[in-house]
Coordinates of C-alpha atoms and ligand atoms in Angstrom, one line a residue:
M1 CA -9.5 -22.9 -3.6
E2 CA -11.9 -24.1 -1.0
P3 CA -15.6 -23.3 -1.1
T4 CA -16.1 -19.9 0.5
T5 CA -18.8 -17.6 1.7
F6 CA -17.7 -14.0 1.4
I7 CA -19.4 -11.8 4.0
L8 CA -18.9 -8.1 3.2
F9 CA -19.6 -5.5 5.8
G10 CA -19.9 -2.0 4.1
A11 CA -21.3 -3.5 0.9
T12 CA -23.1 -0.2 0.1
G13 CA -19.9 1.9 0.6
D14 CA -17.4 3.7 -1.6
L15 CA -14.5 1.2 -1.3
A16 CA -16.8 -1.8 -2.2
K17 CA -18.0 0.1 -5.2
R18 CA -14.7 1.4 -6.5
K19 CA -12.4 -1.5 -5.6
I20 CA -13.9 -4.7 -4.2
Y21 CA -16.6 -5.5 -6.8
P22 CA -14.4 -4.7 -9.8
A23 CA -11.7 -6.9 -8.3
L24 CA -14.1 -9.8 -7.7
Y25 CA -15.3 -9.5 -11.3
N26 CA -11.8 -9.6 -12.7
L27 CA -11.0 -12.6 -10.5
F28 CA -14.2 -14.3 -11.8
V29 CA -13.3 -13.6 -15.4
D30 CA -9.8 -15.0 -14.8
N31 CA -11.2 -18.1 -13.1
L32 CA -9.6 -17.2 -9.8
L33 CA -12.6 -17.4 -7.5
P34 CA -13.4 -20.6 -5.8
Q35 CA -15.7 -23.0 -7.8
S36 CA -18.2 -22.8 -4.9
F37 CA -18.5 -19.2 -3.9
F38 CA -21.2 -16.7 -2.9
L39 CA -21.2 -13.2 -1.3
I40 CA -23.5 -11.7 1.2
G41 CA -23.4 -7.9 1.2
L42 CA -24.3 -6.1 4.4
G43 CA -25.3 -2.5 5.3
R44 CA -28.1 -0.6 7.0
R45 CA -29.7 0.4 3.7
E46 CA -32.9 -1.5 3.0
W47 CA -31.8 -3.0 -0.3
S48 CA -33.2 -6.1 -2.0
D49 CA -31.0 -8.6 -3.7
E50 CA -32.0 -7.1 -7.1
T51 CA -31.0 -3.5 -6.0
F52 CA -27.7 -4.8 -4.7
Q53 CA -26.9 -6.7 -7.9
A54 CA -27.8 -3.6 -9.9
N55 CA -25.4 -1.6 -7.9
V56 CA -22.7 -4.2 -8.2
E57 CA -23.3 -4.2 -12.0
R58 CA -23.0 -0.3 -12.1
S59 CA -19.8 -0.4 -10.2
I60 CA -18.2 -2.9 -12.5
R61 CA -19.3 -1.0 -15.6
E62 CA -17.8 2.2 -14.1
F63 CA -14.6 1.0 -12.4
S64 CA -13.5 -2.4 -13.8
R65 CA -10.3 -2.5 -15.8
R66 CA -12.2 -4.8 -18.1
E67 CA -15.3 -4.0 -20.0
A68 CA -18.3 -5.8 -18.6
E69 CA -20.3 -6.2 -21.8
D70 CA -20.6 -10.0 -22.1
P71 CA -23.9 -11.2 -20.5
A72 CA -22.5 -14.7 -20.5
L73 CA -20.0 -13.5 -17.9
L74 CA -21.9 -10.8 -16.1
K75 CA -25.1 -12.7 -15.3
P76 CA -23.5 -15.7 -13.6
F77 CA -21.3 -13.3 -11.7
L78 CA -24.2 -11.2 -10.4
R79 CA -26.0 -14.3 -9.3
L80 CA -23.3 -14.9 -6.7
F81 CA -24.5 -11.8 -4.8
R82 CA -27.1 -11.6 -2.0
Y83 CA -27.9 -8.8 0.4
C84 CA -28.9 -8.7 4.0
V85 CA -29.7 -5.6 6.1
L86 CA -27.5 -5.4 9.2
D87 CA -26.7 -2.7 11.7
A88 CA -23.2 -3.4 13.2
G89 CA -24.4 -2.9 16.8
R90 CA -27.6 -5.0 16.6
Q91 CA -27.1 -8.5 17.8
E92 CA -30.3 -9.9 16.3
D93 CA -29.1 -8.9 12.8
Y94 CA -26.1 -11.3 13.2
R95 CA -28.4 -14.2 14.2
K96 CA -30.5 -13.5 11.1
L97 CA -27.4 -13.4 9.0
L98 CA -26.2 -16.7 10.5
Q99 CA -29.5 -18.3 9.5
M100 CA -29.2 -17.0 6.0
I101 CA -25.7 -18.2 5.6
E102 CA -26.4 -21.7 7.0
Q103 CA -29.4 -22.1 4.7
R104 CA -27.4 -21.0 1.7
E105 CA -24.5 -23.3 2.7
Q106 CA -26.9 -26.2 2.9
E107 CA -28.6 -25.4 -0.4
L108 CA -25.3 -25.3 -2.2
R109 CA -23.7 -28.0 0.0
L110 CA -20.8 -25.7 0.8
A111 CA -18.3 -26.4 3.6
P112 CA -18.8 -23.5 6.1
N113 CA -15.6 -21.5 5.3
R114 CA -16.4 -17.9 6.0
L115 CA -14.4 -14.8 5.0
F116 CA -15.5 -11.7 6.8
Y117 CA -14.4 -8.5 5.0
L118 CA -14.7 -5.3 7.1
S119 CA -15.1 -2.4 4.6
V120 CA -16.5 -0.1 7.2
G121 CA -15.1 2.7 9.4
P122 CA -12.6 1.7 12.1
E123 CA -15.1 2.6 14.9
F124 CA -17.0 -0.7 13.9
F125 CA -14.0 -3.1 13.8
E126 CA -14.2 -4.2 17.4
T127 CA -18.0 -4.4 17.7
I128 CA -18.3 -6.5 14.5
A129 CA -15.6 -8.9 15.5
A130 CA -17.2 -9.4 18.9
N131 CA -20.7 -9.9 17.4
I132 CA -19.3 -12.4 14.9
Q133 CA -18.0 -14.4 17.9
E134 CA -21.1 -14.1 20.1
S135 CA -23.6 -14.9 17.4
G136 CA -21.8 -18.2 16.5
L137 CA -21.1 -16.9 12.9
G138 CA -17.4 -17.6 13.5
S139 CA -17.6 -21.0 15.1
A140 CA -18.7 -23.2 12.2
D141 CA -16.9 -26.4 11.3
G142 CA -14.7 -24.8 8.6
W143 CA -12.2 -22.0 8.5
K144 CA -12.9 -18.3 9.2
R145 CA -10.9 -15.3 8.2
L146 CA -11.1 -11.6 9.0
V147 CA -10.0 -9.1 6.3
I148 CA -9.7 -5.6 7.7
E149 CA -9.1 -2.2 6.1
K150 CA -7.0 0.6 7.4
P151 CA -6.6 2.5 9.7
F152 CA -5.3 0.0 12.3
G153 CA -5.3 2.3 15.4
H154 CA -4.2 5.9 15.6
D155 CA -1.2 5.4 17.8
L156 CA 0.7 2.6 19.5
Q157 CA -1.7 2.2 22.4
S158 CA -4.9 2.2 20.4
A159 CA -3.5 -0.3 17.9
R160 CA -2.5 -2.6 20.7
D161 CA -6.0 -2.3 22.2
L162 CA -7.7 -3.0 18.9
N163 CA -5.5 -6.0 18.3
R164 CA -6.2 -7.4 21.7
K165 CA -10.0 -7.1 21.1
L166 CA -9.8 -8.7 17.7
N167 CA -7.8 -11.5 19.1
K168 CA -10.7 -12.5 21.3
A169 CA -12.6 -13.5 18.1
F170 CA -9.8 -14.2 15.6
A171 CA -6.3 -15.6 16.0
E172 CA -3.4 -13.8 14.3
H173 CA -3.3 -16.4 11.4
E174 CA -7.0 -15.6 10.7
I175 CA -6.5 -11.8 10.4
F176 CA -5.6 -10.3 7.0
R177 CA -4.8 -6.6 7.4
I178 CA -5.0 -4.8 4.1
D179 CA -2.3 -2.5 3.0
H180 CA -3.1 -2.0 -0.6
Y181 CA 0.5 -1.0 -1.5
L182 CA 1.4 -4.6 -0.8
G183 CA -1.0 -5.7 -3.5
K184 CA 0.7 -3.6 -6.2
P185 CA 2.2 -5.9 -8.9
I186 CA 5.7 -4.3 -8.7
V187 CA 5.8 -4.6 -5.0
Q188 CA 4.7 -8.3 -5.1
K189 CA 7.4 -9.0 -7.6
L190 CA 10.3 -7.5 -5.7
E191 CA 11.5 -10.6 -4.1
V192 CA 11.2 -12.9 -7.2
L193 CA 12.9 -10.2 -9.3
H194 CA 15.8 -9.9 -6.9
Q195 CA 16.3 -13.7 -6.7
T196 CA 16.0 -14.4 -10.4
D197 CA 17.5 -11.5 -12.2
P198 CA 21.3 -11.9 -12.6
I199 CA 22.0 -8.2 -13.1
L200 CA 19.9 -7.1 -10.1
R201 CA 21.4 -9.8 -7.9
E202 CA 24.8 -8.4 -8.6
L203 CA 24.0 -4.8 -8.1
W204 CA 21.6 -5.1 -5.2
T205 CA 24.1 -5.2 -2.3
G206 CA 24.5 -2.6 0.5
R207 CA 28.1 -1.9 -0.3
R208 CA 27.2 -0.8 -3.9
I209 CA 24.3 1.4 -2.8
A210 CA 24.7 5.1 -1.9
N211 CA 21.1 5.7 -0.8
V212 CA 17.5 4.7 -1.2
Q213 CA 14.6 7.1 -1.9
I214 CA 10.9 6.3 -1.5
T215 CA 8.4 8.8 -2.6
A216 CA 4.6 8.7 -2.6
G217 CA 3.2 11.9 -4.0
E218 CA -0.5 12.7 -4.3
T219 CA -1.9 15.7 -6.3
V220 CA -5.2 15.6 -4.5
G221 CA -5.9 17.7 -1.4
V222 CA -7.9 16.6 1.7
E223 CA -11.0 16.0 -0.4
E224 CA -14.1 14.9 1.6
R225 CA -12.1 13.3 4.4
A226 CA -11.4 16.5 6.4
G227 CA -12.8 15.1 9.7
Y228 CA -10.5 12.0 9.5
Y229 CA -7.4 13.6 7.9
D230 CA -7.1 16.6 10.1
H231 CA -6.5 14.2 13.1
A232 CA -4.5 11.7 11.2
G233 CA -2.1 13.7 9.0
A234 CA 0.4 12.2 6.5
V235 CA 2.3 10.5 9.3
R236 CA -0.7 8.2 10.2
D237 CA -2.4 8.2 6.8
M238 CA 0.6 7.2 4.7
F239 CA 3.9 7.0 6.6
Q240 CA 3.2 4.5 9.5
N241 CA 1.6 2.0 7.1
H242 CA 2.3 2.3 3.4
M243 CA 5.7 3.9 3.5
L244 CA 7.1 1.7 6.1
Q245 CA 5.7 -1.4 4.4
L246 CA 7.5 -0.3 1.2
L247 CA 10.7 0.1 3.1
M248 CA 10.3 -3.4 4.6
M249 CA 9.6 -4.9 1.3
L250 CA 12.6 -3.4 -0.3
A251 CA 15.0 -4.0 2.6
V252 CA 14.2 -7.7 3.3
H253 CA 16.1 -8.8 0.3
F254 CA 19.3 -9.9 2.0
P255 CA 21.1 -12.1 -0.6
N256 CA 22.0 -14.9 1.8
D257 CA 18.8 -15.4 3.6
S258 CA 17.4 -18.9 3.6
A259 CA 14.7 -19.2 1.0
D260 CA 12.2 -20.7 3.4
E261 CA 12.4 -17.9 5.9
M262 CA 8.9 -16.4 5.9
S263 CA 8.6 -12.9 4.6
R264 CA 7.0 -11.7 7.8
V265 CA 10.0 -12.8 9.9
K266 CA 12.3 -11.0 7.5
K267 CA 10.1 -7.9 7.6
R268 CA 10.1 -7.9 11.4
K269 CA 13.9 -8.1 11.4
V270 CA 14.0 -4.9 9.2
M271 CA 11.7 -3.1 11.7
E272 CA 13.8 -4.3 14.6
A273 CA 16.9 -3.0 13.0
L274 CA 15.5 0.4 12.1
R275 CA 17.4 2.9 14.3
P276 CA 14.9 4.3 16.8
L277 CA 14.3 8.1 17.1
R278 CA 14.1 9.8 20.4
K279 CA 11.3 12.4 20.7
Q280 CA 13.9 15.2 21.2
D281 CA 15.8 14.1 18.1
V282 CA 12.9 13.9 15.7
V283 CA 13.5 17.4 14.5
E284 CA 16.9 16.4 13.1
S285 CA 15.6 13.8 10.7
V286 CA 12.0 14.5 10.1
I287 CA 10.4 17.3 8.1
R288 CA 6.8 18.2 8.7
G289 CA 5.0 20.2 6.0
Q290 CA 1.6 21.6 5.2
Y291 CA 0.4 22.9 1.8
T292 CA -0.5 26.5 1.0
A293 CA -2.5 27.7 -2.0
G294 CA -0.9 27.0 -5.4
T295 CA -1.5 25.5 -8.8
I296 CA -1.9 21.9 -9.7
Q297 CA -1.6 21.1 -13.4
G298 CA -2.7 24.6 -14.3
T299 CA -5.6 24.8 -11.9
P300 CA -5.4 27.1 -8.9
V301 CA -6.1 25.3 -5.6
T302 CA -6.6 26.6 -2.0
G303 CA -4.3 26.0 0.9
Y304 CA -4.9 23.3 3.5
T305 CA -6.4 25.6 6.2
S306 CA -8.9 27.1 3.7
E307 CA -10.2 23.6 2.8
P308 CA -13.8 22.9 4.0
G309 CA -13.9 21.3 7.4
I310 CA -10.3 22.3 8.3
A311 CA -9.7 24.7 11.2
Q312 CA -7.8 27.9 10.1
Q313 CA -5.1 27.4 12.7
S314 CA -4.7 23.6 12.0
M315 CA -1.1 22.5 12.5
N316 CA -1.8 19.1 10.8
D317 CA 0.9 17.6 8.5
T318 CA 0.0 17.1 4.9
F319 CA 3.6 16.2 4.1
I320 CA 6.3 14.3 5.9
A321 CA 9.9 13.5 4.9
A322 CA 12.3 11.4 7.0
K323 CA 15.8 10.0 7.0
L324 CA 16.1 6.5 8.3
R325 CA 18.9 4.1 9.0
I326 CA 18.8 0.3 9.2
D327 CA 21.4 -1.0 11.6
D328 CA 22.4 -4.3 10.1
S329 CA 25.4 -5.5 8.2
F330 CA 23.7 -5.3 4.8
W331 CA 22.4 -1.7 5.0
D332 CA 25.1 -0.3 7.2
G333 CA 25.9 3.3 6.0
V334 CA 23.0 3.5 3.5
P335 CA 20.5 6.2 4.3
F336 CA 16.8 5.7 3.4
Y337 CA 14.9 8.9 2.6
I338 CA 11.1 8.7 2.6
R339 CA 8.6 11.4 1.7
T340 CA 4.9 11.5 1.1
G341 CA 2.5 14.4 0.7
K342 CA -0.7 15.8 -0.6
R343 CA -1.0 18.5 -3.3
M344 CA 2.4 17.6 -4.7
R345 CA 3.5 18.3 -8.3
E346 CA 2.9 14.7 -9.5
K347 CA 0.9 11.7 -8.5
S348 CA 3.6 9.0 -8.3
T349 CA 4.9 6.3 -6.0
R350 CA 8.5 5.4 -6.8
I351 CA 11.5 3.8 -5.2
V352 CA 14.9 4.9 -6.5
I353 CA 18.1 3.1 -5.6
E354 CA 21.2 5.3 -6.2
F355 CA 24.5 3.5 -6.7
K356 CA 27.9 4.5 -5.6
D357 CA 30.9 5.0 -7.8
A358 CA 29.3 5.6 -11.2
L359 CA 32.6 5.9 -12.9
M360 CA 36.2 4.8 -12.2
P361 CA 37.8 7.8 -10.4
S362 CA 40.1 8.5 -13.4
F363 CA 37.2 8.7 -15.8
A364 CA 35.1 10.8 -13.4
A365 CA 37.9 13.3 -13.1
K366 CA 38.3 13.5 -16.9
S367 CA 34.6 13.7 -17.8
G368 CA 33.4 15.8 -14.9
S369 CA 30.3 13.6 -14.9
K370 CA 28.9 12.9 -11.5
A371 CA 25.7 11.2 -12.7
P372 CA 25.2 8.1 -10.7
N373 CA 23.6 4.9 -11.9
L374 CA 20.0 4.3 -10.7
L375 CA 17.6 1.4 -10.3
V376 CA 14.1 2.8 -10.4
F377 CA 10.8 1.1 -9.4
E378 CA 7.7 2.9 -10.7
I379 CA 5.0 1.5 -8.5
G380 CA 2.0 3.7 -9.5
P381 CA 0.2 5.0 -11.5
K382 CA 3.0 4.2 -14.0
E383 CA 4.5 0.8 -13.5
G384 CA 7.9 -0.5 -14.4
I385 CA 11.4 -1.2 -13.4
S386 CA 14.4 0.4 -15.1
L387 CA 18.1 0.7 -14.8
R388 CA 19.7 4.1 -15.8
F389 CA 23.4 4.2 -16.2
H390 CA 26.0 6.2 -18.1
K391 CA 28.0 4.7 -20.8
K392 CA 31.0 6.1 -22.7
D393 CA 30.0 7.3 -26.1
A394 CA 32.7 5.8 -28.4
P395 CA 32.9 8.5 -31.2
H396 CA 33.1 11.3 -28.7
T397 CA 35.6 9.9 -26.3
E398 CA 35.1 12.5 -23.5
E399 CA 31.3 12.2 -23.5
F400 CA 29.1 9.9 -21.4
E401 CA 25.5 9.4 -22.4
P402 CA 22.7 8.1 -20.2
V403 CA 21.3 4.7 -21.1
H404 CA 17.9 3.6 -19.9
V405 CA 17.2 -0.1 -19.7
D406 CA 13.7 -1.3 -19.2
L407 CA 13.6 -4.4 -17.1
T408 CA 9.9 -5.0 -17.4
A409 CA 8.4 -6.9 -20.3
N410 CA 5.5 -5.3 -22.0
R411 CA 2.8 -6.8 -19.8
G412 CA -0.3 -5.0 -21.1
D413 CA -3.3 -4.9 -18.8
V414 CA -2.1 -5.7 -15.3
Q415 CA -4.2 -6.8 -12.3
E416 CA -5.2 -4.2 -9.7
A417 CA -3.9 -4.4 -6.1
Y418 CA -7.3 -5.5 -4.8
E419 CA -7.4 -8.4 -7.1
N420 CA -4.1 -9.7 -5.8
L421 CA -5.1 -9.1 -2.2
I422 CA -8.6 -10.6 -2.4
C423 CA -7.2 -13.6 -4.2
D424 CA -4.5 -14.1 -1.6
A425 CA -7.1 -13.8 1.2
L426 CA -9.3 -16.4 -0.5
R427 CA -6.3 -18.8 -0.7
G428 CA -5.3 -18.0 2.9
D429 CA -1.9 -16.7 1.8
P430 CA -0.7 -14.1 4.3
R431 CA 2.5 -12.9 2.6
F432 CA 1.2 -9.6 1.3
F433 CA -0.8 -8.6 4.4
A434 CA 0.5 -6.6 7.4
H435 CA 1.2 -9.0 10.2
W436 CA 0.6 -7.7 13.7
D437 CA 4.4 -7.7 14.5
E438 CA 5.0 -5.3 11.6
V439 CA 2.1 -3.0 12.5
E440 CA 3.1 -2.8 16.2
L441 CA 6.8 -2.2 15.4
S442 CA 5.8 0.5 12.9
W443 CA 3.7 2.2 15.6
V444 CA 6.6 1.9 18.0
W445 CA 8.9 3.6 15.6
V446 CA 6.5 6.3 14.7
Q447 CA 5.2 7.1 18.2
P448 CA 8.1 9.6 19.1
I449 CA 7.2 11.4 15.8
L450 CA 3.6 11.7 16.8
E451 CA 4.6 13.0 20.2
A452 CA 7.1 15.5 18.8
F453 CA 4.5 16.8 16.4
E454 CA 1.9 17.0 19.2
D455 CA 4.3 19.0 21.4
N456 CA 5.4 21.2 18.4
L457 CA 9.0 20.2 18.7
V458 CA 9.2 20.0 14.9
P459 CA 8.4 23.2 13.0
L460 CA 5.6 23.1 10.5
R461 CA 7.1 24.0 7.1
L462 CA 4.8 25.4 4.5
Y463 CA 5.0 24.4 0.8
E464 CA 3.2 25.6 -2.2
A465 CA 0.6 23.3 -3.7
G466 CA 2.0 21.9 -6.9
S467 CA 5.6 21.7 -5.6
Y468 CA 7.6 18.8 -4.2
G469 CA 7.2 19.8 -0.6
P470 CA 9.1 22.2 1.6
A471 CA 12.6 23.2 0.8
E472 CA 13.8 21.7 4.1
S473 CA 13.0 18.3 2.7
D474 CA 15.7 18.9 0.0
V475 CA 18.1 20.0 2.7
L476 CA 17.7 16.7 4.4
L477 CA 19.4 15.0 1.4
A478 CA 21.7 17.9 0.5
E479 CA 23.4 17.6 4.0
D480 CA 24.5 14.1 2.8
G481 CA 25.5 15.3 -0.7
Y482 CA 22.4 13.9 -2.4
H483 CA 19.2 15.2 -3.9
W484 CA 15.7 13.8 -4.6
W485 CA 15.6 12.2 -8.0
F486 CA 13.2 13.3 -10.8
D487 CA 12.1 16.6 -9.2
T488 CA 13.7 18.7 -12.0
K489 CA 12.3 19.0 -15.5
T490 CA 15.4 17.5 -17.2
E491 CA 15.3 14.4 -14.9
Q492 CA 11.6 14.0 -15.4
E493 CA 12.0 14.0 -19.2
S494 CA 14.8 11.4 -18.9
N495 CA 12.4 9.4 -16.7
T496 CA 9.6 9.3 -19.2
K497 CA 12.0 8.3 -22.0
E498 CA 11.3 4.8 -23.4
G499 CA 13.7 2.3 -22.1
E500 CA 15.9 0.1 -24.3
P501 CA 14.9 -3.6 -24.5
Y502 CA 16.4 -5.8 -21.9
A503 CA 18.2 -8.7 -23.6
Y504 CA 18.7 -10.9 -20.6
H505 CA 16.1 -13.5 -19.6
T506 CA 14.1 -12.3 -16.5
N507 CA 11.2 -14.1 -14.9
Y508 CA 9.5 -10.8 -14.3
Ligands
LIG1026 P1 -18.1 4.6 3.3 O1 -18.3 4.9 1.8 O2 -18.5 5.6 4.3 O3 -18.9 3.3 3.6 C1 -19.2 2.8 4.9 C2 -20.0 1.6 4.8 O4 -20.2 1.2 6.2 C3 -21.3 1.7 4.1 O5 -21.5 0.6 3.4 C4 -22.3 1.8 5.3 O6 -23.5 1.2 4.9 C5 -21.6 0.9 6.3 N1 -22.1 1.3 7.7 C6 -22.0 2.5 8.3 N2 -22.5 2.5 9.5 C7 -22.9 1.2 9.7 C8 -23.5 0.5 10.8 N3 -23.8 1.1 11.9 N4 -23.8 -0.8 10.6 C9 -23.5 -1.5 9.5 N5 -22.9 -0.9 8.4 C10 -22.6 0.4 8.5 O7 -16.6 4.2 3.6 P2 -15.5 3.6 2.6 O8 -14.8 4.7 1.9 O9 -16.2 2.5 1.8 O10 -14.5 2.9 3.6 C11 -14.6 1.7 4.3 C12 -13.3 1.3 5.0 O11 -12.3 1.2 4.0 C13 -12.9 2.4 6.0 O12 -12.2 1.7 7.1 C14 -11.8 3.2 5.2 O13 -10.9 3.8 6.1 C15 -11.2 2.1 4.4 N6 -10.6 2.6 3.1 C16 -11.3 3.2 2.2 C17 -10.7 3.6 1.0 C18 -11.5 4.2 -0.1 O14 -10.9 4.5 -1.1 N7 -12.8 4.5 0.0 C19 -9.4 3.4 0.8 C20 -8.6 2.7 1.8 C21 -9.3 2.3 3.0 P3 -25.0 1.8 5.3 O15 -24.9 3.3 5.2 O16 -25.9 1.1 4.3 O17 -25.2 1.3 6.6

């Protein structure tokens, strides 16, 4: 890795504390930071370097996946951190910052490669990018990169406006848009797994697949984010970005694609093939929900409109489910069902591929068994990949029993999404970031849904907190003869069952 100065806007904020510092610490321990590296934290708070370092240390002790007890590691790590007071709108603060960076680059004889990380509210993205440009911070004789957090716009037009403004200071290849679902280890391994695992290669073809289900359930409610969430809803907060990115990552794996085709080109092709919805048709394939009072893991919780900061008559969506079709030869006839919501029964992000023709028709008729074979990707908080299929139980010739094969080796402590993403940004590897084409095409696809919700063309379906969403979301699948997997107690128990060891060699 090349020498790098990491310039962190929002260094005093929540995301930096919970995710960024612990990720940097673990990269440091794993020797995955550049040899020549330092970080300047920015915020309006009048902190000294010592106060900043003490805060970083606290955050690591509280949130790092590894214990931070070894002073031989912690001390040199904390010495990489400096602090500078900066108000995003004050130009003189950027000039002061430039002087500080240049001085440090000279002292350490660093090439002026600068990574600007915007861990601040989206209202500052444009101002900060413009000030980086105007102050000369971005015009040194090295590379510059902009890492930017979500949300990227609140509709198609605002996203285009923001992108145009960012492009005045940073070219597309210099912009790394974070979607932390793309940093999750299982998501990052999808392509390798598909290309190297002989069983999966054989199974993973559109003609064998009945349907694909992508679920991201949260048990939390709106928390302290009422002001933002009541204007965003599940459609902007989760669906337009994380859910569509998961769909792209899964759907790009066409078996005969040339290996050197870049992932962003393949992802764009998926979005271009996604059958568009017209505003008046949204009601047929999208379910809009909002939670009412209920019980989460034994604790009673209030309904959405009784949450602090939410208007009693709010029509905001806290749940969305949709049926999508990809019009290409590989996925022809395979429906994709996506759902995400707050205050759901379980916190879980999961992709289920349901296969056709579980049994030869003669067996199926004899046994009465309709249980299909499944490929399940547990993305978080549990991680793993498993195959579930039904095998004939020899001693009882009419019986079929479920077999659960674990395709993941026991990997122990795995890296966090932010470790993967920060490491990639430091290396300049854009594969697991959202390219503008994908962001724009996602907004294009979602825009009719936003408009249909705005005009109340889609009824708001209420669901009890602690459930799996409104009953209408089940009907969406039942119309096609399917159901959401792992919503019933029996299926959940089978899902938590330990898998049998996988005897084939896999690179995963
Ligand atoms: P936060 O806790 O409110 O922190 C905001 C940061 O911005 C603080 O460090 C604050 O520092 C700084 N700031 C505010 N006004 C400023 C100004 N005028 N000039 C310079 N700095 C200013 O927010 P957060 O939760 O860390 O979120 C940061 C970004 O990450 C947002 O875009 C958010 O949507 C995104 N994000 C957050 C999470 C999460 O889990 N927290 C998850 C995904 C995405 P001072 O008060 O010291 O100025």
